[in-house]
Short mmCIF file of C-alpha atoms and ligand atoms in Angstrom, two decimals:
data_model
loop_
_atom_site.label_atom_id
_atom_site.label_comp_id
_atom_site.label_asym_id
_atom_site.label_seq_id
_atom_site.Cartn_x
_atom_site.Cartn_y
_atom_site.Cartn_z
CA MET U 403 -7.34 -19.09 6.60
CA GLY U 404 -5.08 -16.15 6.62
CA ILE U 405 -3.55 -14.01 3.95
CA LYS U 406 0.25 -14.20 2.61
CA ALA U 407 1.17 -11.01 1.45
CA LEU U 408 0.59 -8.24 -0.73
CA GLY U 409 0.75 -9.29 -4.18
CA TYR U 410 0.14 -6.72 -6.94
CA VAL U 411 -1.80 -3.11 -7.15
CA VAL U 412 -4.14 -2.29 -10.45
CA ILE U 413 -4.46 1.95 -10.72
CA GLU U 414 -6.41 3.74 -13.34
CA THR U 415 -4.77 6.99 -14.78
CA ALA U 416 -5.61 9.13 -17.07
CA ARG U 417 -2.14 9.64 -17.61
CA PRO U 418 0.56 6.30 -18.10
CA ASP U 419 3.00 8.43 -19.51
CA LYS U 420 3.23 9.94 -16.01
CA TRP U 421 2.93 6.91 -14.63
CA ASP U 422 5.83 5.43 -16.82
CA GLU U 423 7.92 8.30 -15.63
CA PHE U 424 6.80 8.17 -12.23
CA LEU U 425 7.74 4.52 -11.48
CA THR U 426 10.81 3.97 -13.80
CA GLN U 427 12.79 7.72 -13.12
CA VAL U 428 11.87 8.27 -9.60
CA ALA U 429 11.39 4.97 -8.27
CA GLY U 430 13.51 3.19 -9.61
CA VAL U 431 10.81 -0.24 -10.79
CA MET U 432 11.01 -1.87 -13.72
CA ARG U 433 8.92 -2.00 -16.57
CA ALA U 434 7.71 -5.45 -17.52
CA ALA U 435 6.00 -5.76 -21.29
CA ASP U 436 2.18 -4.88 -21.37
CA ALA U 437 -0.67 -6.96 -20.70
CA ALA U 438 -2.48 -8.36 -23.69
CA ASP U 439 -4.88 -5.79 -22.93
CA GLY U 440 -2.80 -3.19 -22.97
CA ALA U 441 -2.39 -2.16 -19.12
CA ALA U 442 1.13 -1.39 -18.46
CA GLN U 443 2.79 -3.21 -16.21
CA TYR U 444 6.30 -3.05 -13.80
CA ARG U 445 8.04 -4.71 -11.55
CA ILE U 446 9.95 -5.21 -8.16
CA ASP U 447 11.29 -8.07 -8.38
CA ALA U 448 10.68 -12.20 -9.97
CA ARG U 449 6.60 -11.40 -9.73
CA PRO U 450 5.30 -10.79 -13.58
CA PHE U 451 4.56 -7.46 -12.30
CA ARG U 452 3.67 -5.58 -9.23
CA PHE U 453 2.15 -2.23 -10.40
CA ARG U 454 -0.69 -2.83 -13.44
CA ILE U 455 -1.41 0.58 -14.68
CA GLU U 456 -4.78 0.99 -16.85
CA LYS U 457 -5.36 3.76 -19.04
CA SER U 458 -8.94 5.47 -17.79
CA GLY U 459 -10.24 8.57 -17.49
CA ARG U 460 -9.74 9.29 -13.73
CA GLU U 461 -7.16 8.38 -11.17
CA TRP U 462 -8.26 5.91 -9.30
CA PHE U 463 -6.52 3.27 -7.04
CA GLN U 464 -8.89 0.39 -8.01
CA ILE U 465 -6.99 -3.20 -6.64
CA ALA U 466 -5.33 -4.32 -3.87
CA GLY U 467 -4.29 -7.96 -4.37
CA TYR U 468 -3.51 -10.42 -1.51
CA GLU U 469 -2.24 -14.03 -1.85
CA VAL U 470 -3.55 -17.02 -0.31
CA GLU U 471 -2.24 -20.41 0.55
CA ASP U 472 -4.12 -22.48 -1.63
CA ALA U 473 -7.49 -22.77 -3.77
CA THR U 474 -9.44 -24.34 -0.98
CA ALA U 475 -8.43 -21.32 1.21
CA LEU U 476 -9.28 -18.48 -1.42
CA LYS U 477 -13.09 -20.75 -1.71
CA ALA U 478 -12.98 -20.73 2.11
CA LEU U 479 -12.00 -16.68 2.14
CA SER U 480 -15.09 -16.24 -0.95
CA GLU U 481 -17.58 -18.22 1.23
CA ARG U 482 -16.58 -16.61 4.43
CA ILE U 483 -17.11 -12.77 2.73
CA ARG U 484 -20.72 -13.89 1.10
CA ASN U 485 -21.99 -15.35 4.35
CA ALA U 486 -21.22 -11.56 5.95
CA GLY U 487 -22.87 -10.01 2.95
CA GLY U 488 -20.25 -8.89 0.90
CA SER U 489 -20.32 -9.44 -3.17
CA VAL U 490 -17.48 -11.61 -4.68
CA HIS U 491 -17.10 -11.30 -8.48
CA ALA U 492 -14.65 -13.98 -9.42
CA LEU U 493 -11.99 -13.52 -12.41
CA THR U 494 -12.31 -15.24 -15.37
CA ALA U 495 -9.92 -18.10 -16.42
CA GLU U 496 -7.97 -15.36 -18.96
CA GLU U 497 -8.42 -12.33 -16.23
CA ALA U 498 -6.40 -14.62 -13.39
CA ALA U 499 -3.77 -15.37 -16.40
CA ALA U 500 -3.17 -11.71 -17.07
CA ARG U 501 -2.75 -11.39 -13.37
CA GLY U 502 -0.07 -14.36 -13.77
CA VAL U 503 -1.87 -16.56 -10.83
CA GLN U 504 -4.49 -19.75 -10.73
CA ALA U 505 -7.58 -17.84 -9.80
CA ALA U 506 -8.79 -14.66 -8.16
CA PHE U 507 -11.53 -12.66 -7.44
CA ARG U 508 -12.77 -9.09 -6.62
CA THR U 509 -14.88 -7.72 -3.73
CA SER U 510 -14.44 -4.62 -1.73
CA ASP U 511 -14.02 -4.22 1.78
CA PRO U 512 -17.46 -2.19 3.73
CA ALA U 513 -15.58 1.20 3.41
CA GLY U 514 -15.65 0.31 -0.77
CA ASN U 515 -12.42 -0.01 -0.85
CA GLY U 516 -11.09 -2.46 -3.61
CA LEU U 517 -9.41 -6.23 -3.17
CA GLU U 518 -8.63 -8.76 -4.83
CA PHE U 519 -7.84 -11.88 -3.27
CA PHE U 520 -5.60 -14.95 -5.30
CA TYR U 521 -4.11 -18.20 -5.22
CA GLY U 522 -0.66 -20.09 -7.78
CA ASP U 523 1.41 -16.84 -7.82
CA SER U 524 4.33 -17.31 -11.07
CA ILE U 525 7.14 -15.58 -11.48
CA ALA U 526 8.93 -14.07 -14.59
CA ASP U 527 11.63 -15.71 -16.41
CA THR U 528 13.78 -13.15 -16.75
CA ALA U 529 15.70 -11.04 -13.71
CA PHE U 530 14.51 -8.49 -12.55
CA VAL U 531 16.55 -5.04 -12.80
CA SER U 532 15.68 -1.86 -11.75
CA PRO U 533 16.36 1.21 -14.53
CA LEU U 534 17.82 3.46 -11.40
CA GLY U 535 20.37 0.13 -10.51
CA ILE U 536 18.72 -0.44 -7.23
CA SER U 537 19.52 -3.42 -6.09
CA HIS U 538 16.37 -5.30 -4.93
CA PHE U 539 13.44 -4.19 -2.86
CA VAL U 540 12.65 -6.13 -0.08
CA THR U 541 9.76 -8.39 -0.84
CA GLY U 542 9.55 -12.12 -0.87
CA LYS U 543 6.82 -13.71 1.69
CA MET U 544 6.83 -10.52 3.33
CA GLY U 545 4.80 -8.99 -0.26
CA MET U 546 5.17 -6.49 -2.28
CA GLY U 547 4.81 -3.66 0.61
CA HIS U 548 1.46 -2.38 2.23
CA ALA U 549 -1.73 -0.39 1.25
CA VAL U 550 -2.96 2.07 3.65
CA PHE U 551 -6.86 3.06 3.15
CA SER U 552 -9.61 5.33 4.60
CA ALA U 553 -12.80 3.96 6.05
CA PRO U 554 -15.74 6.44 7.33
CA ASN U 555 -17.03 3.33 9.02
CA PHE U 556 -14.13 2.33 10.90
CA HIS U 557 -15.23 0.03 13.17
CA GLU U 558 -17.63 -2.15 10.30
CA THR U 559 -14.25 -2.57 7.91
CA LEU U 560 -11.93 -3.36 10.73
CA ALA U 561 -14.13 -5.97 11.45
CA PHE U 562 -14.70 -7.02 8.20
CA HIS U 563 -10.99 -7.29 7.58
CA ARG U 564 -9.88 -9.06 11.19
CA ASP U 565 -13.28 -11.38 11.78
CA VAL U 566 -14.07 -11.89 8.27
CA ILE U 567 -10.78 -11.93 5.66
CA GLY U 568 -8.55 -12.93 8.12
CA PHE U 569 -5.88 -10.13 8.79
CA HIS U 570 -4.27 -9.47 12.56
CA GLU U 571 -4.06 -6.66 14.74
CA THR U 572 -0.54 -5.36 14.98
CA ASP U 573 -0.84 -1.90 16.21
CA MET U 574 -4.20 0.15 17.22
CA PRO U 575 -3.55 3.54 17.94
CA ALA U 576 -5.88 6.65 18.57
CA PHE U 577 -4.20 9.85 16.98
CA HIS U 578 -4.97 13.49 18.04
CA LEU U 579 -3.94 15.24 14.52
CA MET U 580 -6.36 17.58 15.28
CA GLY U 581 -4.87 18.99 18.41
CA PRO U 582 -5.88 17.18 22.02
CA ASP U 583 -9.07 18.06 22.16
CA ALA U 584 -10.60 17.00 19.18
CA PRO U 585 -11.99 13.73 19.11
CA PRO U 586 -9.13 10.97 18.10
CA MET U 587 -8.64 9.36 14.65
CA HIS U 588 -8.58 5.87 14.73
CA PHE U 589 -5.91 3.74 12.73
CA ALA U 590 -5.94 0.05 12.52
CA PHE U 591 -2.58 -1.70 10.94
CA LEU U 592 -2.81 -5.18 10.41
CA HIS U 593 -0.89 -7.79 9.42
CA ALA U 594 -0.25 -10.97 6.95
CA ASP U 595 0.84 -14.59 8.18
CA ASN U 596 4.16 -12.98 7.00
CA GLY U 597 6.99 -10.64 9.27
CA ARG U 598 5.97 -7.55 7.49
CA HIS U 599 4.52 -5.11 10.36
CA HIS U 600 1.52 -4.16 8.24
CA SER U 601 0.17 -5.25 5.07
CA ILE U 602 -3.06 -3.79 5.21
CA ALA U 603 -3.97 -0.28 7.13
CA PHE U 604 -6.89 2.27 7.44
CA GLY U 605 -7.84 5.09 9.30
CA GLU U 606 -10.93 6.46 10.28
CA GLY U 607 -11.97 9.36 7.74
CA PRO U 608 -13.67 9.31 4.10
CA VAL U 609 -12.05 7.97 0.88
CA PRO U 610 -10.34 10.22 -0.65
CA PRO U 611 -11.27 11.10 -3.93
CA SER U 612 -7.88 8.83 -5.63
CA GLY U 613 -9.14 6.26 -3.02
CA ALA U 614 -5.97 5.31 -1.32
CA ILE U 615 -3.67 6.87 1.02
CA HIS U 616 -0.71 5.68 -0.04
CA ILE U 617 1.35 2.55 -0.86
CA MET U 618 4.63 1.27 0.86
CA LEU U 619 7.66 0.22 -1.02
CA GLU U 620 10.82 -1.20 1.07
CA TYR U 621 14.06 -0.37 -0.57
CA PRO U 622 17.34 -2.18 0.65
CA ASN U 623 18.65 0.23 2.37
CA LEU U 624 19.13 4.19 3.93
CA ILE U 625 21.05 5.51 0.40
CA GLU U 626 18.50 4.14 -2.09
CA VAL U 627 16.06 5.90 -0.03
CA GLY U 628 18.02 9.18 0.07
CA LYS U 629 18.29 8.94 -3.92
CA ALA U 630 14.93 8.70 -4.73
CA HIS U 631 14.35 11.34 -2.56
CA ASP U 632 17.05 13.55 -4.75
CA ARG U 633 15.01 12.12 -7.94
CA MET U 634 11.51 13.03 -6.51
CA LYS U 635 13.26 17.14 -6.16
CA ALA U 636 15.03 16.65 -9.07
CA LEU U 637 11.97 15.65 -11.48
CA GLY U 638 9.92 17.47 -9.93
CA TYR U 639 7.38 15.72 -7.85
CA ALA U 640 5.37 16.94 -4.81
CA GLU U 641 6.52 15.86 -1.45
CA SER U 642 3.51 14.33 1.22
CA ALA U 643 6.07 13.59 3.76
CA SER U 644 9.61 14.85 4.30
CA LEU U 645 11.91 12.02 5.75
CA GLY U 646 11.53 10.37 9.20
CA GLN U 647 11.09 7.50 10.67
CA HIS U 648 7.10 5.71 12.20
CA ILE U 649 6.94 4.61 15.46
CA ASN U 650 4.88 0.91 14.78
CA ASP U 651 6.97 -0.20 11.59
CA GLU U 652 10.02 1.80 12.41
CA THR U 653 10.17 2.47 8.49
CA VAL U 654 12.77 5.25 7.53
CA GLY U 655 11.60 7.31 4.62
CA PHE U 656 9.35 9.85 3.16
CA TYR U 657 6.12 10.57 0.51
CA VAL U 658 6.21 11.16 -2.46
CA GLN U 659 2.81 11.91 -4.25
CA THR U 660 1.54 9.82 -7.08
CA PRO U 661 -0.01 11.03 -10.68
CA SER U 662 -2.72 9.76 -9.25
CA GLY U 663 -3.37 11.15 -5.95
CA PHE U 664 -2.35 8.99 -3.52
CA ASP U 665 0.63 8.51 -2.37
CA LEU U 666 4.27 6.48 -2.22
CA GLU U 667 5.82 5.56 0.77
CA ILE U 668 10.07 4.80 -0.16
CA GLY U 669 11.52 3.55 3.08
CA CYS U 670 13.80 1.24 4.45
CA ASP U 671 14.53 -0.65 7.38
CA SER U 672 11.55 -1.79 8.34
CA LEU U 673 10.30 -3.56 11.36
CA VAL U 674 10.06 -7.33 11.10
CA ILE U 675 7.83 -9.59 13.27
CA ASP U 676 7.07 -12.83 14.07
CA PRO U 677 3.42 -12.64 12.90
CA ALA U 678 2.71 -15.97 15.41
CA ARG U 679 3.37 -13.84 18.59
CA TRP U 680 2.50 -10.26 18.05
CA GLN U 681 0.64 -8.56 20.60
CA ALA U 682 -1.48 -5.94 19.05
CA THR U 683 0.10 -2.58 20.39
CA LYS U 684 -1.87 1.04 20.55
CA HIS U 685 0.63 3.95 19.78
CA GLU U 686 -0.14 7.58 20.82
CA THR U 687 2.36 8.86 17.58
CA ILE U 688 3.07 8.73 14.12
CA SER U 689 6.61 9.14 14.05
CA ILE U 690 9.87 8.90 16.14
CA TRP U 691 11.38 12.21 13.86
CA GLY U 692 10.50 14.18 10.52
CA HIS U 693 7.36 13.47 8.74
CA GLU U 694 6.17 16.95 8.13
CA TRP U 695 3.08 16.11 6.09
CA ALA U 696 2.50 18.61 3.68
CA TRP U 697 -0.48 20.44 5.16
CA GLN U 698 1.46 20.72 8.42
CA LYS U 699 3.61 22.70 6.34
CA ALA U 700 0.84 24.70 4.88
CA MET U 701 -0.85 25.57 8.11
CA LYS U 702 2.26 26.52 8.91
CA GLU U 703 3.09 29.23 6.23
CA GLN U 704 -0.73 29.98 6.26
CA GLN U 705 -0.31 31.27 9.76
CA ALA U 706 3.13 32.72 9.54
CA GLU U 707 1.44 34.88 6.70
CA ALA U 708 -1.57 35.37 8.67
CA ALA U 709 1.00 36.93 11.86
CA GLU U 710 2.99 39.21 9.33
FE1 FE2 L 1756 3.03 3.39 5.16
#
């Protein structure tokens, strides 16, 4: 039992050209050859793709794909999901090959968040070269980064990810985002069997229209984070949270809204944990400094206008 890391994401969009600009010109991600079915694919390292962008009529975060050890682990996981009442849809050999994996299946958590699990990953036969000269993204055993979702049925969804899938609790906060008297909002930050603080997380709340809260890519240093921030402004993308540092995974970075509506967290210097010895924490706040969220800024502006 256990999950190795986040392998890839699949996104549906009506505006693949906008996603292409966003990934290559803001994020500095490399475009790879299109998939046989026409989906656009993007790399951040040796893996054949980390982003699969499918043209569709909607803006939707379709899948976060996580890797398991081998065929036995994949089969055992599919059985645990079925026994827990979940649905398991095996990818065809052709679909798995298009993912660059030996085998995979699709499922969803109790909040409806789309997940795939696979084994037998592959590497591309050409080198990763960022179109913007970023030396590398921090991946390797820690995977692509992390994906963050929402779950109105928080506790049921947590039980699924922890007890059925095999993610482990890293930080289990209850944030008072709406003031000290409002009910707290639970969050679960869960790690896979690697050093990344969390490979998946979700907050208590309705699933947003785009299907996800954010995904995170880890850049090699603060210079590259700052340059990405400049590119966001130069190309007119909306900042969802200003530069700041998280208390739990120590990531320094900012959030930019993707063309599909959810955010991309662009960060660096993330904490590396020892997954075998980690004791779950319970933080009271999100950030050590910074991270002014767009909704906080809008509220402040409204209050200032009302006071005039
Ligand atoms: Fe994040």
